[in-house]
Coordinates of C-alpha atoms in Angstrom, one line a residue:
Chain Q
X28 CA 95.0 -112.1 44.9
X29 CA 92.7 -110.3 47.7
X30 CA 91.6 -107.7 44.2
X31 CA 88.3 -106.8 44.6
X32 CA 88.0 -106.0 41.0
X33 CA 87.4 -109.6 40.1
X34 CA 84.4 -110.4 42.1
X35 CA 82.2 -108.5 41.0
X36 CA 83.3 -109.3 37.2
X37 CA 83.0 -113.1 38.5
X38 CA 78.9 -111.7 39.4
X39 CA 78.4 -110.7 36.5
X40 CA 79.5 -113.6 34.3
X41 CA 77.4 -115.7 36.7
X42 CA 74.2 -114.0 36.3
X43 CA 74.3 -113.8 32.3
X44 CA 74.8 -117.1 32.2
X45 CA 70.7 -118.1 33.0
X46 CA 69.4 -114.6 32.9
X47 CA 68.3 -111.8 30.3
X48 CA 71.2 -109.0 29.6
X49 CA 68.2 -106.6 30.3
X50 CA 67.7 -108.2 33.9
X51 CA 72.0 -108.6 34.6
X52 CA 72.1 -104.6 34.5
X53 CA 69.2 -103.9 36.4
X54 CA 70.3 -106.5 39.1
X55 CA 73.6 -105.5 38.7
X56 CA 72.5 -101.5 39.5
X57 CA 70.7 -102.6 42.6
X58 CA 73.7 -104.8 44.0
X59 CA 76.4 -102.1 43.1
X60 CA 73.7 -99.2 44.5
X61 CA 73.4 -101.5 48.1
X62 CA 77.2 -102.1 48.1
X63 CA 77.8 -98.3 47.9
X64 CA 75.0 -97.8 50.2
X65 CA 76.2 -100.0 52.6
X66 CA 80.0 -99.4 52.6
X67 CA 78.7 -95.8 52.7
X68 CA 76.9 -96.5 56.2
X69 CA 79.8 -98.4 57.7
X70 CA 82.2 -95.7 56.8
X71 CA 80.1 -92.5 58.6
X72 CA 79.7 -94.8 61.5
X73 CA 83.4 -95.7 61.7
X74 CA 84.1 -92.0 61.2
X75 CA 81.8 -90.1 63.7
X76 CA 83.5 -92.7 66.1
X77 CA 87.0 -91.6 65.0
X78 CA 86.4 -87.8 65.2
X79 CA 85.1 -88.5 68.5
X80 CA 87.8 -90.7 69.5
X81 CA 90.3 -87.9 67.7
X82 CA 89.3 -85.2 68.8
X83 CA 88.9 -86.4 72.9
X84 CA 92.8 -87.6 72.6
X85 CA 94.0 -84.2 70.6
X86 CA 92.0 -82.6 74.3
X87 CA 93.9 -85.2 76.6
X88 CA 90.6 -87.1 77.6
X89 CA 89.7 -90.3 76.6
X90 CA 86.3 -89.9 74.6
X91 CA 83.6 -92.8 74.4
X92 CA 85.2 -95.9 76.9
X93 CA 81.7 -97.3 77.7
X94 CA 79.9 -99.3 74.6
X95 CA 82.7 -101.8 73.3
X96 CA 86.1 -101.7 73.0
X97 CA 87.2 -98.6 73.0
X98 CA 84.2 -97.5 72.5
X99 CA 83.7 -98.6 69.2
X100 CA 80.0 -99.2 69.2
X101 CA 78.9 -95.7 70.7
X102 CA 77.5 -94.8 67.1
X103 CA 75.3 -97.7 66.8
X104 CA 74.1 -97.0 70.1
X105 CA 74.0 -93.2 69.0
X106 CA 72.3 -94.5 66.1
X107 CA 69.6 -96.5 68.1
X108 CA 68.5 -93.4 69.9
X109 CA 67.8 -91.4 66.9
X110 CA 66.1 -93.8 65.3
X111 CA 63.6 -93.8 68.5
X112 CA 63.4 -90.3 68.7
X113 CA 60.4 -88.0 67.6
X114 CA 60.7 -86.5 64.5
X115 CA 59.7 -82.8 65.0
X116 CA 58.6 -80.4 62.7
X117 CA 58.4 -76.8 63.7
X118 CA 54.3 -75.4 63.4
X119 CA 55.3 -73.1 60.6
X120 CA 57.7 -75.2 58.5
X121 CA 57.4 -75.3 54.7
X122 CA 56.1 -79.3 55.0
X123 CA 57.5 -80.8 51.5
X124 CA 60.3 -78.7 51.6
X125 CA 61.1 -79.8 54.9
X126 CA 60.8 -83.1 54.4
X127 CA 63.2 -83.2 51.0
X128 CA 66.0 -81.4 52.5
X129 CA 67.5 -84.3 54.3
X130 CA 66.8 -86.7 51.3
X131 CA 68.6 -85.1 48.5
X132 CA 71.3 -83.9 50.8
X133 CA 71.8 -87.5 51.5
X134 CA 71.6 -88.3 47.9
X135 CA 74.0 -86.0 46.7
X136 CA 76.5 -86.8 48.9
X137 CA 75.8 -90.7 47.6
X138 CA 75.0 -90.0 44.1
X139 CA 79.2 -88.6 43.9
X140 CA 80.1 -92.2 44.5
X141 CA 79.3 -93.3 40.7
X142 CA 82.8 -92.3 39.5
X143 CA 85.0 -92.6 42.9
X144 CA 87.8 -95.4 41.5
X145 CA 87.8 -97.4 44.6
X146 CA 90.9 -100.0 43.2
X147 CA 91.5 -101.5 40.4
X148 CA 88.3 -102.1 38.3
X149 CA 86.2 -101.1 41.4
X150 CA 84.5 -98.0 40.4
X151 CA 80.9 -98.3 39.4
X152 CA 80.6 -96.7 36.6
X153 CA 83.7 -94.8 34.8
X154 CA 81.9 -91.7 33.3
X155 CA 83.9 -90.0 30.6
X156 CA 83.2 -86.9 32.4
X157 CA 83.6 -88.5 35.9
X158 CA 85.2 -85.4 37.7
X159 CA 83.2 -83.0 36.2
X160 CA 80.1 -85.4 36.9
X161 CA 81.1 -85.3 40.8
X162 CA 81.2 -81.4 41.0
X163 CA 77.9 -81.4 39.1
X164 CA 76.2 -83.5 41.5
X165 CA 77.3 -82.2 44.8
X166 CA 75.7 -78.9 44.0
X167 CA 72.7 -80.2 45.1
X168 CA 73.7 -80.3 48.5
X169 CA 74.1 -76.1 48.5
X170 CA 70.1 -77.0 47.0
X171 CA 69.5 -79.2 50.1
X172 CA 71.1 -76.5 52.6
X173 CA 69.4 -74.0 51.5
X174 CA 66.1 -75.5 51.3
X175 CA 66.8 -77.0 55.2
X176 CA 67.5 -73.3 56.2
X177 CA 64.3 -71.9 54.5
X178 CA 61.6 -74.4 55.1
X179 CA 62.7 -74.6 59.4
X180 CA 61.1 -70.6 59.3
X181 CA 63.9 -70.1 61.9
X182 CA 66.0 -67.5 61.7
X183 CA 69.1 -68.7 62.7
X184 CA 68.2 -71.7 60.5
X185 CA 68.1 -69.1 57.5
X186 CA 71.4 -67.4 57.9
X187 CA 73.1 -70.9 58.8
X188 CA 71.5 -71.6 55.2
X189 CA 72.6 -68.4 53.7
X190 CA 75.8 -68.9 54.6
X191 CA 76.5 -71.8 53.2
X192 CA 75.2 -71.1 50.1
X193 CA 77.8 -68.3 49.9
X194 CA 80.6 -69.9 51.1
X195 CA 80.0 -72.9 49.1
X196 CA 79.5 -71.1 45.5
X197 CA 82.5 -68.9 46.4
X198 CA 84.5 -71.7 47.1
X199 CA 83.4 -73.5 44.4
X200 CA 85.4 -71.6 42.1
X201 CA 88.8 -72.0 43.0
X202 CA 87.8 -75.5 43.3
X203 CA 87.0 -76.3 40.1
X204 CA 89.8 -74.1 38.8
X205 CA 92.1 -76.7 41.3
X206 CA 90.7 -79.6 39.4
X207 CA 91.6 -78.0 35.5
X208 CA 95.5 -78.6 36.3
X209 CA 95.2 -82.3 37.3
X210 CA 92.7 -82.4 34.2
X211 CA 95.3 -80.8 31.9
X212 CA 97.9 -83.1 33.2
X213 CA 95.9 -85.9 32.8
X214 CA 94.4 -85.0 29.2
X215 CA 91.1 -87.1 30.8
X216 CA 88.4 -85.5 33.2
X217 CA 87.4 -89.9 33.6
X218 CA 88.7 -90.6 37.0
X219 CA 90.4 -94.0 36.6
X220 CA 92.0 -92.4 33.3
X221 CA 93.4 -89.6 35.8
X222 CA 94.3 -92.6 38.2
X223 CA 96.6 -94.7 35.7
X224 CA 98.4 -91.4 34.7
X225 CA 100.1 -91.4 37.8
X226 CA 101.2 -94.8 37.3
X227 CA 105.1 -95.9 38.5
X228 CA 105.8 -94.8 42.1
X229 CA 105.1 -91.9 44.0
X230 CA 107.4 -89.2 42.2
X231 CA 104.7 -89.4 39.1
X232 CA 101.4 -88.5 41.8
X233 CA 100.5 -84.7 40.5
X234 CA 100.6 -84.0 44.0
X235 CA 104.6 -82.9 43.3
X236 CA 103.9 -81.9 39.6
X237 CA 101.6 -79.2 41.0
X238 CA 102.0 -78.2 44.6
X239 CA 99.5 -75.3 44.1
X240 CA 97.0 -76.8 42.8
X241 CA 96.4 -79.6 46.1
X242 CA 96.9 -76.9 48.4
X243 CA 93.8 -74.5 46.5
X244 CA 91.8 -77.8 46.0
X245 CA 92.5 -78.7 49.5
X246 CA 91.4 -75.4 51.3
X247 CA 88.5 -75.5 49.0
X248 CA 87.4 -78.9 49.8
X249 CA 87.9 -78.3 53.4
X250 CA 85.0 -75.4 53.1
X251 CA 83.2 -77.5 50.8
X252 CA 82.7 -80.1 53.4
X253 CA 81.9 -76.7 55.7
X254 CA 84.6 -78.3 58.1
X255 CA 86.3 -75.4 60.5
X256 CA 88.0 -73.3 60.4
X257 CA 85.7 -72.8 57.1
X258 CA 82.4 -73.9 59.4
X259 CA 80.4 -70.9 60.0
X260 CA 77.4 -71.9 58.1
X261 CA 77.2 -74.7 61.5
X262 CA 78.9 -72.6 64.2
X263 CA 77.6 -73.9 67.1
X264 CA 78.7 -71.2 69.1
X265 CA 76.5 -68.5 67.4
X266 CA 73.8 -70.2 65.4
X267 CA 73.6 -73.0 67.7
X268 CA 73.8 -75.5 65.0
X269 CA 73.1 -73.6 61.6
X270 CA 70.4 -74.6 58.8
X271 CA 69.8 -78.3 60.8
X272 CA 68.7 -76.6 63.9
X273 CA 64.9 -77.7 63.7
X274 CA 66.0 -81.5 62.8
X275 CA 66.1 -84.1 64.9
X276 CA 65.6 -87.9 64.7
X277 CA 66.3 -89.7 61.4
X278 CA 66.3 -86.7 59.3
X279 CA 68.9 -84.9 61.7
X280 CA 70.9 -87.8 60.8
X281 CA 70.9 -88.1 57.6
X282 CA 72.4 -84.6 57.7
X283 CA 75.4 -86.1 59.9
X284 CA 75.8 -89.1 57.5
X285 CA 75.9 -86.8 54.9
X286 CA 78.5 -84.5 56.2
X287 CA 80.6 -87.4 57.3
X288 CA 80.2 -89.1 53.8
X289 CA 81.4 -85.4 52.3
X290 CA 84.4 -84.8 54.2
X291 CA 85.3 -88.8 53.0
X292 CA 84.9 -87.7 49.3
X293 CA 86.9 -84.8 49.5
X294 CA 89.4 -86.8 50.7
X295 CA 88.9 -89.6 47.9
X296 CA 88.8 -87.1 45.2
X297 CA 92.1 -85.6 46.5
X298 CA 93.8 -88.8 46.6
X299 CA 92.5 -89.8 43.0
X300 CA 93.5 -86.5 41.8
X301 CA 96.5 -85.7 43.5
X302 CA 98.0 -89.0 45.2
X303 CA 97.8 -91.8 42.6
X304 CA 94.5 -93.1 43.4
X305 CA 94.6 -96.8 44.2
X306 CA 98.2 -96.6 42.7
X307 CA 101.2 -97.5 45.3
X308 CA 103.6 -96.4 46.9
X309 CA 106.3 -97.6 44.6
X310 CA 105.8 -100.3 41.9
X311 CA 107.1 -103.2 43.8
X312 CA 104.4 -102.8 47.0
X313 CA 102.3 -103.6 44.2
X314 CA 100.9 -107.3 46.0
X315 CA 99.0 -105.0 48.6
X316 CA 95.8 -105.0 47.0
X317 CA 94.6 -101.7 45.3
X318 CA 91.7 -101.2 47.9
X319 CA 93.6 -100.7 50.3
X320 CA 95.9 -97.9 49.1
X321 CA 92.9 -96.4 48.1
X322 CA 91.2 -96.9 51.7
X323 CA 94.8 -96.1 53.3
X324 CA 95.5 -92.7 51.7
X325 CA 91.5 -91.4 51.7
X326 CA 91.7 -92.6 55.6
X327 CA 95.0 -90.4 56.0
X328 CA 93.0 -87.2 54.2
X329 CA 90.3 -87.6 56.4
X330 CA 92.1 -87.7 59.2
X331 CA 94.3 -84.5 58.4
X332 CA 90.8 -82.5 58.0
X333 CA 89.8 -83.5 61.5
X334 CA 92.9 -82.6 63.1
X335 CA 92.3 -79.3 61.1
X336 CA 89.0 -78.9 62.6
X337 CA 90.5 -79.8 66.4
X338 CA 93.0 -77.5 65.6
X339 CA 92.1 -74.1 64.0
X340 CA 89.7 -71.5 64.9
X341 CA 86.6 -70.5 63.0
X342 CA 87.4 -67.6 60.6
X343 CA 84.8 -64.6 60.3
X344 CA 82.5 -64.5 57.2
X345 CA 83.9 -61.5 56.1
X346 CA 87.8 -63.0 56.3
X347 CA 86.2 -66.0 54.8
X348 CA 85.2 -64.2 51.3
X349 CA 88.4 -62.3 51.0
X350 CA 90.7 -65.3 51.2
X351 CA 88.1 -67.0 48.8
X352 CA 88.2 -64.3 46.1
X353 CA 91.3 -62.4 46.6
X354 CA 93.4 -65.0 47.8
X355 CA 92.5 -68.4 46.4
X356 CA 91.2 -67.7 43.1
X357 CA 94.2 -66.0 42.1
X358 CA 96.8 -68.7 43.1
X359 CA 94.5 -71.2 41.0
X360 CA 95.2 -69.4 38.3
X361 CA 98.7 -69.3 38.9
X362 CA 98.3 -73.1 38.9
X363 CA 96.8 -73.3 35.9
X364 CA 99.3 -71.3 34.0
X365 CA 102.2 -72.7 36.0
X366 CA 100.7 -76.1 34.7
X367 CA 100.2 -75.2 31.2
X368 CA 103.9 -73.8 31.0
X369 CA 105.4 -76.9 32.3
X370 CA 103.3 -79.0 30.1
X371 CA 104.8 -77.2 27.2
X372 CA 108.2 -76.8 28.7
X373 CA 108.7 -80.7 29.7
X374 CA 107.5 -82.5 26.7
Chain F
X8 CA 63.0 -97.5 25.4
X9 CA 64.6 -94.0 24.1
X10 CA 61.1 -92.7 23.2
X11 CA 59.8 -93.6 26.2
X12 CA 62.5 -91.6 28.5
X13 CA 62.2 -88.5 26.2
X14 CA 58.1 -88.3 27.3
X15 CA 59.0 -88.6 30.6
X16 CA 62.0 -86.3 30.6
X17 CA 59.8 -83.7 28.2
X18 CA 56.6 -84.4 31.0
X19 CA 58.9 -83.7 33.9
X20 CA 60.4 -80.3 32.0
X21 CA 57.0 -78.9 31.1
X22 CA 55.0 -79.6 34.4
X23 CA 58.2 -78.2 36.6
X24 CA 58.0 -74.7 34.3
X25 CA 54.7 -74.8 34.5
X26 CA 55.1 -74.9 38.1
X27 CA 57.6 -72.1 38.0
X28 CA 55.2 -70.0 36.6
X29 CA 52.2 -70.2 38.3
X30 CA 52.8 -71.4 42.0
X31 CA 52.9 -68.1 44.5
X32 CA 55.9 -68.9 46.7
X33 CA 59.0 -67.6 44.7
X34 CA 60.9 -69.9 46.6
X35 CA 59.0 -73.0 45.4
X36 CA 59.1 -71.4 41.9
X37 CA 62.9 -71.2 42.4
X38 CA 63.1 -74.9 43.4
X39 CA 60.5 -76.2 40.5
X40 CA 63.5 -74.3 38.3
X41 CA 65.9 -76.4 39.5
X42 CA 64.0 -79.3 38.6
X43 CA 63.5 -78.0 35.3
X44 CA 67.0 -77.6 34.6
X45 CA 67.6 -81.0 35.6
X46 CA 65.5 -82.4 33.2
X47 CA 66.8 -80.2 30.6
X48 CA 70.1 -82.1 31.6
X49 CA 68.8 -85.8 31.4
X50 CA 67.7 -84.6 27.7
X51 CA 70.8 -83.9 26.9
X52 CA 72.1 -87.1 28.6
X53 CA 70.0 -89.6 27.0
X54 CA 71.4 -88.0 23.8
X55 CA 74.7 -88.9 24.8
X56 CA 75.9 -85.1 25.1
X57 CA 77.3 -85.7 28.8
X58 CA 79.8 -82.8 29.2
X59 CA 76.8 -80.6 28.6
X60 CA 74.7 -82.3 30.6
X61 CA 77.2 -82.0 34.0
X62 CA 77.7 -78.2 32.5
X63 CA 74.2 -77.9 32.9
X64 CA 73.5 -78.8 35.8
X65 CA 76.8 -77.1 37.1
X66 CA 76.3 -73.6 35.8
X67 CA 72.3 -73.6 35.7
X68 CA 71.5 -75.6 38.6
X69 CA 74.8 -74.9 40.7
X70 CA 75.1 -71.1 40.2
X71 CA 72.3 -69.4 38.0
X72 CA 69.4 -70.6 40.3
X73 CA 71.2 -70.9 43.6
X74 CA 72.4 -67.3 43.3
X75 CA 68.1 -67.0 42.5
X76 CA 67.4 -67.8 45.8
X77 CA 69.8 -66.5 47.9
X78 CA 68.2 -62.9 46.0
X79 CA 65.1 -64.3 47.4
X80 CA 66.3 -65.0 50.7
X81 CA 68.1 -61.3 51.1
X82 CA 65.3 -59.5 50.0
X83 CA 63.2 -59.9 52.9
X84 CA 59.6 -58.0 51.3
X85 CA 59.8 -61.4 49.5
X86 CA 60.7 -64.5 51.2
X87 CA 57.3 -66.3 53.0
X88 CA 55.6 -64.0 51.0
X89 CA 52.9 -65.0 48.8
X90 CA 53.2 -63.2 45.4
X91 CA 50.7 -63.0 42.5
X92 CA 52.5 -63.8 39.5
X93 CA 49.2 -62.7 37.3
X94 CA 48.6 -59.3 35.8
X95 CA 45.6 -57.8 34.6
X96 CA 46.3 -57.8 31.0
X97 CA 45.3 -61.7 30.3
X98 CA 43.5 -60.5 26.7
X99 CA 47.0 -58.5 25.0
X100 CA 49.4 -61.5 26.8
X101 CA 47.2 -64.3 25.2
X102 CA 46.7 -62.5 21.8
X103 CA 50.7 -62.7 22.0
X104 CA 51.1 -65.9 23.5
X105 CA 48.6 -67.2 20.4
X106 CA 50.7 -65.8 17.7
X107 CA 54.0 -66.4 19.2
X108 CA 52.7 -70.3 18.9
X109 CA 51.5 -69.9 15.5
X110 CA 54.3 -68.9 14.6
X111 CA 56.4 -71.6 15.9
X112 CA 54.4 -73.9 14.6
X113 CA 54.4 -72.7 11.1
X114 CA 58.3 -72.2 11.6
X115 CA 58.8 -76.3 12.3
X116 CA 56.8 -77.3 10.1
X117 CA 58.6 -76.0 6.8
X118 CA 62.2 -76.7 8.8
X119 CA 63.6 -80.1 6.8
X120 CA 64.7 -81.8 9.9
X121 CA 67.9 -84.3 9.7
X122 CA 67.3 -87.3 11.0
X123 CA 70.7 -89.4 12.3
X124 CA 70.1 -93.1 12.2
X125 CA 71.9 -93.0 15.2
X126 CA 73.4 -91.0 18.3
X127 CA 77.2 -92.0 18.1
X128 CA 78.8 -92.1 21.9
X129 CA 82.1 -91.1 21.5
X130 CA 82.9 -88.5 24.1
X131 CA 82.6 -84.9 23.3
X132 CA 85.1 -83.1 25.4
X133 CA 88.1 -83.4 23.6
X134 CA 86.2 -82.5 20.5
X135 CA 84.0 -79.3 22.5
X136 CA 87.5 -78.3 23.4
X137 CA 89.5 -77.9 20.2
X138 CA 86.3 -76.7 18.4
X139 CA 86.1 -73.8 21.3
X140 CA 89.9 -73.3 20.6
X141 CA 90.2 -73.4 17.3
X142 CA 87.3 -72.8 14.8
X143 CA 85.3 -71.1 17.3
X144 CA 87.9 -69.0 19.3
X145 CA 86.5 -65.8 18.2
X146 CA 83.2 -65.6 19.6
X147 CA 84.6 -67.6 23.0
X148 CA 86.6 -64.7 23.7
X149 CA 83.9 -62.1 22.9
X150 CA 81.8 -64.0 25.1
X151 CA 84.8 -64.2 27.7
X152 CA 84.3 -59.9 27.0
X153 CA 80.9 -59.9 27.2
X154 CA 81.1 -61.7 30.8
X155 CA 83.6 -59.3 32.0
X156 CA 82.1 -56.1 31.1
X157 CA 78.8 -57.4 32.9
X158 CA 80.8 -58.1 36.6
X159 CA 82.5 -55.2 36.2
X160 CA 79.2 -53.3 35.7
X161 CA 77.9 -55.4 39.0
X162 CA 80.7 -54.1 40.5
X163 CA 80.3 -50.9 39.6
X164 CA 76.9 -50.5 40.2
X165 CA 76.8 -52.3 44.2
X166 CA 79.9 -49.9 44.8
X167 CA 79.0 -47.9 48.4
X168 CA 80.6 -44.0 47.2

């Protein structure tokens, strides 16, 4: 009951039963791809209104009261205004360029959704190589930073740019090498293989098989999503808003979706990889619906990383490389090693 | 339906490198790259090779020509710049270029070319992975060498004293 799963199984059978198979997948792509699309929306607006409302209560002040309960609609109305507002482009700016920046930094932070195992039988398509497929794609948005930095022709634009392209491929690294231990325990880089590994209560989530390995992939992830203390490539304070500077209207907000829609798939690849997915608690909370263990958990991760952001200072660039390199990298290792001894050791 | 994304694919690789090559921004060439290397990587997709496909676009796309740009966006005699990528030697290049082709040409056409009825789409990790570690594991750790002598020579080399 209340499993998503099934519906869009029961969609399917209906449509073959008057239609083409050729016309059921293409209809099929363009209702899963608007579902995304539209659960994607919802979410960025329900989280911009959460970090607001989190952050104002972590200051002792209330945040948006005004537009609904709560304030609760203060990103539709935040929304509105964008949409109205002129979309500038600096004299100089590289025009094409400038224009695809937004796009395919939007699209990569969609395109990771393919493989994300939202509950049981939700996922949209379950790529044999589904993790490796989501760090493929979300390289693209380094591409999209970097091309928003260069094509503004504003300096602080550029080193925003700059910056994140180094941070990101530095972190990028111990990332991935986070990922190989949950892989290896797994024996499966498909994500809802990874998910029914951890099958049978909390004690089998890899989270307590390999301690190491969240914490790397969660300090990685966290300057992935270029969320403080690891945002500098942003920092408001000294490059007054980093490679999005020149944006404004739609296209500045399809940068905010974008980072709002990051920092929630960090936080779903973390739970798939480290928390048991859309698994349970323990086996006999097993009539709350998959979907909402998935939701629950992600929700809890994202809500962690903005109490980290409310919480720590920005770290300098040059701190920020060392702990990468010298600090991170090596305890991945570790991990991995770690991981491969107590593969051997335990079976 | 096969045939049809290969041309498309093949157009999209060949007009990006052309792009690459001619256009006078480096950083446009840079970006055309990246669209070339994505193409490369739906080739190898709509052959069913998807681990090299997402290692594709990881490594070539992800690192080799981001680390491209940020070069071009250090260096500052070349970013905005525009930057002839001809020389004056189009006669000796094309005499080359000619007879690099013919022999290519010649080459395929007397290679005996298997044809497989068809592409088989069992996943290729596992098997990638034991033939790196087992019949293979020779030159995958002279390579694993090979890498590490080169960063230690970057190292060396961008050392200050």
């Amino acid at each position: 009951m209340f499993e998503l799963g099934g519906i869009f199984e029961a969609i399917g059978k209906w449509l073959n039963g008057f239609l083409p198979p050729v016309w059921v997948t293409i209809i099929s792509a363009v209702i899963t791809g608007l579902a995304v699309l539209g659960f994607l929306s919802l979410l960025a607006l329900f989280l911009v209104w959460w970090e607001r409302k989190i952050s104002a209560h972590m200051q002792q002040r209330y945040g948006p009261m005004r537009t609904g309960w709560h304030g609760v609609l203060q990103t539709i109305a935040d929304g509105v205004k964008l949409l109205q507002k002129e979309d500038l482009m600096p004299k100089d700016a590289d025009r094409i360029v400038y224009f695809w920046a937004p796009i395919i930094c939007f699209g990569a932070a969609f395109m990771a959704y393919l493989v994300v195992p939202f509950g049981k039988g939700i996922i949209v398509q379950d790529l044999n190589i589904g993790i490796l497929y989501i760090i493929a794609i979300t390289t693209f948005t380094v591409v999209s930073l970097l091309m928003a930095g260069w094509a503004s022709n504003n300096k602080w634009a550029l080193l925003g740019g700059m910056r994140s392209a180094a941070q990101i491929i530095s972190y990028e690294v111990p990332l991935s090498l986070a990922i190989v231990g949950a892989v290896m325990l797994a024996q499966t880089l498909s994500m809802n293989g990874i998910v029914s590994a951890q099958a049978g209560g909390f004690w089998h989530w890899y989270v307590f098989r390999e301690p190491l390995g969240f914490l790397v992939y969660y300090i990685a992830a966290t300057a992935e999503a270029n969320r403080t203390p690891f945002d500098i490539p942003e920092a408001e304070q000294e490059l007054v808003a980093g490679f999005n500077i020149e944006y404004s209207g739609m296209k500045f907000a399809m940068f905010f979706l974008a980072e709002f829609v990051n920092m929630f798939t960090v936080s779903a690849i973390a739970v798939t990889l480290f928390f048991g997915g859309w698994q349970p608690l323990f086996s006999f909370l097993g009539f709350i619906p998959s979907w909402v263990w998935f939701m629950g958990k992600s929700l809890v991760s994202v809500f962690v990383l903005m109490w980290f952001r409310w919480t720590y200072p920005r770290i300098r660039v040059d701190q920020l490389m060392n702990f990468a390199w010298k600090f991170l990298l090596p305890l991945a290792f570790l991990n991995i090693i770690l991981v491969g001894f107590g593969i051997v050791v335990f079976k | 339906m096969g045939l049809a994304v290969f041309y498309i694919l093949a157009a999209v690789i060949l007009v990006s490198a052309l792009f690459v090559v001619t256009l006078r921004n480096i950083f446009h060439s840079a970006l055309m790259l990246i669209v070339c290397f994505f193409g490369v990587a739906g080739l190898y997709a709509s052959l069913n090779a998807d681990f090299l496909a997402a290692v594709q676009v990881l490594i070539y796309v992800g690192a080799v020509t981001i680390l491209i740009i940020f070069a071009v966006m250090v260096t500052h005699q070349l970013s905005g710049k525009k930057i002839r990528q001809y020389n004056d030697q189009p006669v000796p290049a094309g005499l080359i270029i000619i007879s690099l082709f013919l022999l290519f040409v010649v080459s395929l056409s007397k290679t005996g070319f298997e044809v497989v009825k068809s592409i088989s789409s069992s996943p290729t990790v596992e098997g990638i992975g034991k033939a790196l570690m087992t019949s293979y594991v020779l030159p995958f750790e002279v390579v694993s060498i090979v890498l590490l002598v080169a960063l230690i020579g970057a190292i060396v080399i961008a050392r200050k004293d």
